[in-house]
mmCIF file of C-alpha atoms in Angstrom:
data_model
loop_
_atom_site.group_PDB
_atom_site.id
_atom_site.type_symbol
_atom_site.label_atom_id
_atom_site.label_comp_id
_atom_site.label_asym_id
_atom_site.label_seq_id
_atom_site.Cartn_x
_atom_site.Cartn_y
_atom_site.Cartn_z
ATOM 1 C CA UNK T 1 -74.884 11.738 -40.241
ATOM 2 C CA UNK T 2 -72.088 11.004 -42.200
ATOM 3 C CA UNK T 3 -69.255 9.725 -39.694
ATOM 4 C CA UNK T 4 -67.577 10.965 -36.652
ATOM 5 C CA UNK T 5 -64.263 12.594 -36.376
ATOM 6 C CA UNK T 6 -61.922 11.582 -33.600
ATOM 7 C CA UNK T 7 -61.164 14.689 -31.539
ATOM 8 C CA UNK T 8 -57.711 16.082 -31.569
ATOM 9 C CA UNK T 9 -55.882 14.737 -28.833
ATOM 10 C CA UNK T 10 -52.614 16.426 -29.475
ATOM 11 C CA UNK T 11 -50.640 17.793 -26.294
ATOM 12 C CA UNK T 12 -47.458 18.244 -24.415
ATOM 13 C CA UNK T 13 -46.099 15.117 -23.956
ATOM 14 C CA UNK T 14 -42.998 14.324 -25.990
ATOM 15 C CA UNK T 15 -44.513 11.085 -26.955
ATOM 16 C CA UNK T 16 -44.395 10.029 -30.538
ATOM 17 C CA UNK T 17 -47.891 8.924 -30.765
ATOM 18 C CA UNK T 18 -49.039 12.263 -29.139
ATOM 19 C CA UNK T 19 -47.414 14.266 -32.097
ATOM 20 C CA UNK T 20 -50.033 11.944 -34.387
ATOM 21 C CA UNK T 21 -50.016 14.104 -37.485
ATOM 22 C CA UNK T 22 -53.438 12.468 -38.752
ATOM 23 C CA UNK T 23 -56.909 13.178 -37.814
ATOM 24 C CA UNK T 24 -59.480 10.211 -37.721
ATOM 25 C CA UNK T 25 -63.351 9.713 -38.959
ATOM 26 C CA UNK T 26 -65.292 6.763 -38.121
ATOM 27 C CA UNK T 27 -67.493 6.462 -41.258
ATOM 28 C CA UNK T 28 -71.013 5.340 -40.845
ATOM 29 C CA UNK T 29 -71.399 4.943 -44.277
ATOM 30 C CA UNK T 30 -68.865 2.610 -44.888
ATOM 31 C CA UNK T 31 -67.618 4.341 -48.093
ATOM 32 C CA UNK T 32 -64.110 2.430 -48.774
ATOM 33 C CA UNK T 33 -62.997 4.082 -52.274
ATOM 34 C CA UNK T 34 -65.287 7.214 -52.957
ATOM 35 C CA UNK T 35 -68.807 8.441 -52.469
ATOM 36 C CA UNK T 36 -70.623 5.737 -54.172
ATOM 37 C CA UNK T 37 -68.521 2.568 -53.096
ATOM 38 C CA UNK T 38 -69.548 0.690 -50.191
ATOM 39 C CA UNK T 39 -67.794 -1.792 -48.248
ATOM 40 C CA UNK T 40 -68.914 -5.218 -49.497
ATOM 41 C CA UNK T 41 -68.161 -6.294 -45.526
ATOM 42 C CA UNK T 42 -70.460 -3.874 -44.105
ATOM 43 C CA UNK T 43 -73.539 -5.104 -45.335
ATOM 44 C CA UNK T 44 -72.120 -8.663 -44.402
ATOM 45 C CA UNK T 45 -71.299 -7.569 -40.714
ATOM 46 C CA UNK T 46 -73.276 -8.088 -37.614
ATOM 47 C CA UNK T 47 -73.254 -5.780 -34.902
ATOM 48 C CA UNK T 48 -75.701 -7.240 -32.167
ATOM 49 C CA UNK T 49 -76.247 -5.801 -28.652
ATOM 50 C CA UNK T 50 -73.533 -6.339 -25.816
ATOM 51 C CA UNK T 51 -75.931 -6.422 -23.390
ATOM 52 C CA UNK T 52 -79.399 -7.376 -22.810
ATOM 53 C CA UNK T 53 -81.848 -4.776 -24.029
ATOM 54 C CA UNK T 54 -78.856 -2.641 -25.437
ATOM 55 C CA UNK T 55 -78.700 -1.131 -29.005
ATOM 56 C CA UNK T 56 -77.297 -2.914 -31.919
ATOM 57 C CA UNK T 57 -73.994 -1.210 -33.038
ATOM 58 C CA UNK T 58 -73.395 0.506 -36.316
ATOM 59 C CA UNK T 59 -70.817 -0.907 -39.109
ATOM 60 C CA UNK T 60 -68.464 2.065 -40.096
ATOM 61 C CA UNK T 61 -65.012 2.165 -41.983
ATOM 62 C CA UNK T 62 -62.055 3.974 -40.634
ATOM 63 C CA UNK T 63 -60.519 6.690 -42.106
ATOM 64 C CA UNK T 64 -57.378 9.242 -41.584
ATOM 65 C CA UNK T 65 -56.228 12.213 -43.327
ATOM 66 C CA UNK T 66 -53.398 14.670 -42.216
ATOM 67 C CA UNK T 67 -54.182 17.254 -39.782
ATOM 68 C CA UNK T 68 -53.166 20.178 -41.906
ATOM 69 C CA UNK T 69 -56.403 19.871 -43.769
ATOM 70 C CA UNK T 70 -59.058 21.061 -42.231
ATOM 71 C CA UNK T 71 -62.364 19.851 -43.078
ATOM 72 C CA UNK T 72 -60.969 17.127 -45.434
ATOM 73 C CA UNK T 73 -63.494 15.596 -47.823
ATOM 74 C CA UNK T 74 -63.587 12.185 -45.908
ATOM 75 C CA UNK T 75 -65.629 10.536 -48.890
ATOM 76 C CA UNK T 76 -62.277 10.454 -50.951
ATOM 77 C CA UNK T 77 -60.128 8.906 -48.708
ATOM 78 C CA UNK T 78 -58.747 5.433 -48.315
ATOM 79 C CA UNK T 79 -60.099 3.128 -44.964
ATOM 80 C CA UNK T 80 -57.559 2.487 -42.758
ATOM 81 C CA UNK T 81 -59.248 -0.471 -40.972
ATOM 82 C CA UNK T 82 -62.716 -1.790 -40.802
ATOM 83 C CA UNK T 83 -65.417 -2.801 -41.071
ATOM 84 C CA UNK T 84 -65.944 -2.779 -37.655
ATOM 85 C CA UNK T 85 -68.698 -2.428 -35.287
ATOM 86 C CA UNK T 86 -69.343 1.019 -33.237
ATOM 87 C CA UNK T 87 -71.626 0.681 -30.185
ATOM 88 C CA UNK T 88 -73.247 3.804 -28.353
ATOM 89 C CA UNK T 89 -77.199 5.020 -27.964
ATOM 90 C CA UNK T 90 -75.844 8.461 -29.590
ATOM 91 C CA UNK T 91 -72.603 7.010 -31.595
ATOM 92 C CA UNK T 92 -71.888 10.608 -32.837
ATOM 93 C CA UNK T 93 -70.758 11.198 -29.487
ATOM 94 C CA UNK T 94 -68.777 7.878 -28.177
ATOM 95 C CA UNK T 95 -65.201 8.976 -29.518
ATOM 96 C CA UNK T 96 -65.355 12.176 -27.584
ATOM 97 C CA UNK T 97 -66.733 10.476 -24.425
ATOM 98 C CA UNK T 98 -64.011 8.000 -24.330
ATOM 99 C CA UNK T 99 -61.901 11.053 -25.159
ATOM 100 C CA UNK T 100 -62.643 12.544 -22.202
ATOM 101 C CA UNK T 101 -61.895 9.966 -19.700
ATOM 102 C CA UNK T 102 -59.038 7.941 -21.253
ATOM 103 C CA UNK T 103 -56.707 9.040 -19.590
ATOM 104 C CA UNK T 104 -58.189 8.770 -15.931
ATOM 105 C CA UNK T 105 -58.877 4.840 -17.358
ATOM 106 C CA UNK T 106 -55.195 4.592 -18.316
ATOM 107 C CA UNK T 107 -53.833 5.645 -14.830
ATOM 108 C CA UNK T 108 -56.209 2.941 -12.917
ATOM 109 C CA UNK T 109 -54.750 -0.020 -14.905
ATOM 110 C CA UNK T 110 -52.615 -2.277 -13.103
ATOM 111 C CA UNK T 111 -49.342 -1.460 -15.096
ATOM 112 C CA UNK T 112 -46.310 -3.536 -14.188
ATOM 113 C CA UNK T 113 -43.542 -0.973 -13.503
ATOM 114 C CA UNK T 114 -40.837 -3.457 -13.683
ATOM 115 C CA UNK T 115 -37.611 -4.065 -11.488
ATOM 116 C CA UNK T 116 -34.805 -2.097 -10.466
ATOM 117 C CA UNK T 117 -31.700 -4.688 -10.770
ATOM 118 C CA UNK T 118 -28.150 -3.985 -9.775
ATOM 119 C CA UNK T 119 -24.798 -5.819 -10.569
ATOM 120 C CA UNK T 120 -23.590 -6.988 -8.346
ATOM 121 C CA UNK T 121 -26.122 -7.026 -5.805
ATOM 122 C CA UNK T 122 -26.733 -6.831 -2.709
ATOM 123 C CA UNK T 123 -23.591 -6.010 -1.979
ATOM 124 C CA UNK T 124 -21.292 -3.682 -4.168
ATOM 125 C CA UNK T 125 -17.811 -1.977 -3.815
ATOM 126 C CA UNK T 126 -17.281 1.842 -3.075
ATOM 127 C CA UNK T 127 -15.228 3.197 -5.816
ATOM 128 C CA UNK T 128 -16.629 0.459 -8.651
ATOM 129 C CA UNK T 129 -18.844 0.796 -10.931
ATOM 130 C CA UNK T 130 -22.522 -0.795 -9.998
ATOM 131 C CA UNK T 131 -24.532 -1.403 -12.938
ATOM 132 C CA UNK T 132 -28.429 -0.583 -13.239
ATOM 133 C CA UNK T 133 -31.083 -1.337 -15.317
ATOM 134 C CA UNK T 134 -34.817 -2.071 -15.811
ATOM 135 C CA UNK T 135 -37.130 -4.485 -17.076
ATOM 136 C CA UNK T 136 -40.032 -2.569 -17.464
ATOM 137 C CA UNK T 137 -41.568 -3.536 -20.856
ATOM 138 C CA UNK T 138 -44.470 -2.393 -23.046
ATOM 139 C CA UNK T 139 -47.691 -3.766 -21.761
ATOM 140 C CA UNK T 140 -51.431 -4.346 -23.485
ATOM 141 C CA UNK T 141 -54.772 -3.881 -21.839
ATOM 142 C CA UNK T 142 -58.327 -4.897 -23.148
ATOM 143 C CA UNK T 143 -60.949 -2.954 -21.676
ATOM 144 C CA UNK T 144 -64.729 -2.064 -22.269
ATOM 145 C CA UNK T 145 -65.107 1.988 -22.019
ATOM 146 C CA UNK T 146 -69.173 2.952 -22.302
ATOM 147 C CA UNK T 147 -69.885 -0.218 -24.427
ATOM 148 C CA UNK T 148 -67.065 -0.047 -26.675
ATOM 149 C CA UNK T 149 -63.982 -2.473 -27.040
ATOM 150 C CA UNK T 150 -61.172 -0.628 -26.291
ATOM 151 C CA UNK T 151 -57.211 -1.822 -26.529
ATOM 152 C CA UNK T 152 -54.845 0.400 -24.766
ATOM 153 C CA UNK T 153 -50.874 -0.009 -24.481
ATOM 154 C CA UNK T 154 -48.970 1.504 -22.108
ATOM 155 C CA UNK T 155 -45.050 1.880 -23.482
ATOM 156 C CA UNK T 156 -42.039 2.785 -20.661
ATOM 157 C CA UNK T 157 -40.480 6.219 -22.446
ATOM 158 C CA UNK T 158 -38.406 7.581 -20.172
ATOM 159 C CA UNK T 159 -36.714 6.388 -16.824
ATOM 160 C CA UNK T 160 -35.392 8.351 -13.670
ATOM 161 C CA UNK T 161 -32.773 6.489 -11.574
ATOM 162 C CA UNK T 162 -32.717 7.496 -7.643
ATOM 163 C CA UNK T 163 -29.259 5.850 -6.076
ATOM 164 C CA UNK T 164 -30.201 6.504 -2.516
ATOM 165 C CA UNK T 165 -27.349 8.401 -2.002
ATOM 166 C CA UNK T 166 -28.979 11.747 -3.067
ATOM 167 C CA UNK T 167 -27.846 11.364 -6.849
ATOM 168 C CA UNK T 168 -29.792 10.547 -9.594
ATOM 169 C CA UNK T 169 -29.850 9.820 -13.210
ATOM 170 C CA UNK T 170 -32.724 11.075 -15.638
ATOM 171 C CA UNK T 171 -35.117 11.173 -17.293
ATOM 172 C CA UNK T 172 -33.555 9.267 -20.027
ATOM 173 C CA UNK T 173 -34.909 6.501 -21.795
ATOM 174 C CA UNK T 174 -32.003 4.548 -21.225
ATOM 175 C CA UNK T 175 -33.048 0.927 -19.980
ATOM 176 C CA UNK T 176 -29.466 -0.258 -19.208
ATOM 177 C CA UNK T 177 -28.805 -3.867 -19.517
ATOM 178 C CA UNK T 178 -27.254 -7.080 -17.413
ATOM 179 C CA UNK T 179 -23.455 -7.333 -18.164
ATOM 180 C CA UNK T 180 -21.499 -10.346 -17.421
ATOM 181 C CA UNK T 181 -20.224 -11.051 -14.354
ATOM 182 C CA UNK T 182 -16.786 -10.751 -15.258
ATOM 183 C CA UNK T 183 -17.506 -7.202 -16.022
ATOM 184 C CA UNK T 184 -18.995 -6.039 -12.770
ATOM 185 C CA UNK T 185 -17.246 -3.245 -11.126
ATOM 186 C CA UNK T 186 -15.387 -2.661 -13.973
ATOM 187 C CA UNK T 187 -17.875 -2.007 -16.916
ATOM 188 C CA UNK T 188 -19.159 1.540 -16.872
ATOM 189 C CA UNK T 189 -22.369 1.435 -18.706
ATOM 190 C CA UNK T 190 -24.551 4.673 -19.366
ATOM 191 C CA UNK T 191 -26.717 3.812 -16.410
ATOM 192 C CA UNK T 192 -23.638 2.650 -13.891
ATOM 193 C CA UNK T 193 -23.409 4.609 -10.132
ATOM 194 C CA UNK T 194 -20.194 4.821 -8.764
ATOM 195 C CA UNK T 195 -20.475 5.072 -4.761
ATOM 196 C CA UNK T 196 -18.453 7.316 -2.780
ATOM 197 C CA UNK T 197 -19.059 6.360 0.807
ATOM 198 C CA UNK T 198 -19.786 2.476 2.334
ATOM 199 C CA UNK T 199 -23.320 2.518 3.826
ATOM 200 C CA UNK T 200 -26.689 1.191 3.010
ATOM 201 C CA UNK T 201 -28.620 3.071 0.014
ATOM 202 C CA UNK T 202 -32.338 2.672 -0.825
ATOM 203 C CA UNK T 203 -32.321 2.895 -4.596
ATOM 204 C CA UNK T 204 -35.176 3.321 -6.861
ATOM 205 C CA UNK T 205 -36.742 3.616 -10.360
ATOM 206 C CA UNK T 206 -39.422 6.232 -11.841
ATOM 207 C CA UNK T 207 -40.441 4.904 -15.171
ATOM 208 C CA UNK T 208 -42.983 7.141 -17.075
ATOM 209 C CA UNK T 209 -45.095 5.452 -19.465
ATOM 210 C CA UNK T 210 -47.059 6.857 -22.362
ATOM 211 C CA UNK T 211 -50.212 5.476 -23.938
ATOM 212 C CA UNK T 212 -51.963 4.821 -26.755
ATOM 213 C CA UNK T 213 -55.956 3.587 -27.333
ATOM 214 C CA UNK T 214 -57.934 2.376 -30.170
ATOM 215 C CA UNK T 215 -62.045 1.924 -30.453
ATOM 216 C CA UNK T 216 -63.517 -1.487 -31.930
ATOM 217 C CA UNK T 217 -60.390 -2.001 -33.522
ATOM 218 C CA UNK T 218 -60.059 1.589 -35.173
ATOM 219 C CA UNK T 219 -56.811 3.535 -35.253
ATOM 220 C CA UNK T 220 -54.419 4.114 -32.089
ATOM 221 C CA UNK T 221 -54.843 7.369 -30.766
ATOM 222 C CA UNK T 222 -52.239 9.126 -28.223
ATOM 223 C CA UNK T 223 -53.391 9.651 -24.875
ATOM 224 C CA UNK T 224 -52.622 12.991 -23.670
ATOM 225 C CA UNK T 225 -51.083 12.688 -20.490
ATOM 226 C CA UNK T 226 -48.663 10.142 -19.045
ATOM 227 C CA UNK T 227 -48.203 7.499 -15.278
ATOM 228 C CA UNK T 228 -45.270 7.621 -13.468
ATOM 229 C CA UNK T 229 -44.984 4.376 -11.526
ATOM 230 C CA UNK T 230 -41.971 3.988 -8.614
ATOM 231 C CA UNK T 231 -40.863 0.492 -7.661
ATOM 232 C CA UNK T 232 -39.915 -0.528 -4.281
ATOM 233 C CA UNK T 233 -36.808 0.497 -2.760
ATOM 234 C CA UNK T 234 -34.164 -2.335 -3.256
ATOM 235 C CA UNK T 235 -31.054 -1.707 -0.659
ATOM 236 C CA UNK T 236 -27.543 -1.651 -2.314
ATOM 237 C CA UNK T 237 -24.966 -2.343 0.546
ATOM 238 C CA UNK T 238 -21.766 -0.504 -0.343
ATOM 239 C CA UNK T 239 -18.521 -1.946 1.129
ATOM 240 C CA UNK T 240 -14.656 -1.003 1.028
ATOM 241 C CA UNK T 241 -12.198 -3.233 -0.052
ATOM 242 C CA UNK T 242 -9.243 -4.371 2.183
ATOM 243 C CA UNK T 243 -6.467 -7.137 1.331
ATOM 244 C CA UNK T 244 -5.157 -9.968 3.675
ATOM 245 C CA UNK T 245 -3.304 -13.189 3.117
ATOM 246 C CA UNK T 246 -5.717 -15.955 3.465
ATOM 247 C CA UNK T 247 -4.940 -19.915 3.712
ATOM 248 C CA UNK T 248 -8.318 -20.921 2.332
ATOM 249 C CA UNK T 249 -10.720 -20.340 -0.186
ATOM 250 C CA UNK T 250 -14.576 -19.544 1.299
ATOM 251 C CA UNK T 251 -15.524 -22.722 -0.329
ATOM 252 C CA UNK T 252 -12.561 -24.939 1.795
ATOM 253 C CA UNK T 253 -13.495 -22.672 4.486
ATOM 254 C CA UNK T 254 -16.614 -20.723 5.185
ATOM 255 C CA UNK T 255 -15.566 -18.794 8.362
ATOM 256 C CA UNK T 256 -12.169 -17.815 6.696
ATOM 257 C CA UNK T 257 -11.261 -13.955 6.483
ATOM 258 C CA UNK T 258 -13.193 -11.895 4.228
ATOM 259 C CA UNK T 259 -16.344 -14.709 3.439
ATOM 260 C CA UNK T 260 -19.802 -13.389 3.676
ATOM 261 C CA UNK T 261 -20.931 -13.881 7.194
ATOM 262 C CA UNK T 262 -17.761 -13.384 8.728
ATOM 263 C CA UNK T 263 -17.018 -10.324 11.096
ATOM 264 C CA UNK T 264 -13.493 -9.510 10.275
ATOM 265 C CA UNK T 265 -13.291 -6.331 12.274
#
């Protein structure tokens, strides 16, 4: 066995990782710069069994070449990482076995969808732009799959905003952003929404996550599939505006007309 080729994991995802132009090989002969040059780190690398009675690992060097090259001469390609250990009773199958299940593992991770934020909140005004944004962020996980150490990264790619009044925005890569209070209800951002009727509206956000994974510190490989996570609903109370002359501010008189909690009907 001269090494093991990572399977082609291309797909229909629009993630940049899914369009990875390279293919990868774990060279079990640890050739660093050609067919006769062995990386000295492989001789010094110990790969003890990870479990009692388990098999020792195999030192490997990771290499890459463009997918456009069919059957590349792997011995001539410069390594991209390693040496590192590869564990499996049948090392030639480990990457294919992990690739076959990685999407299922990805979709079972406790990925935090972030929160949907609104400005102003919880009350906003009819006819004024309410600014929405998300706190969804990239997250990393370290797993053990089939005895291998797998580092997985989940990245928010697109967001679908549902404003609760039947209107939506997205999918869009726009995460939105917080704005100063002085700009609330006057500054319309890319993720703002204007409510045209009063009422209480359950707003939600669905984030589409893409993922990559690396096996035993190998190169990042794309996950052929995505994960959609929706936040709990956040109720937006939309009010209308009325004008009246008052003698006191709400700080001076909490029961004054228009103050929170006061019935002015």
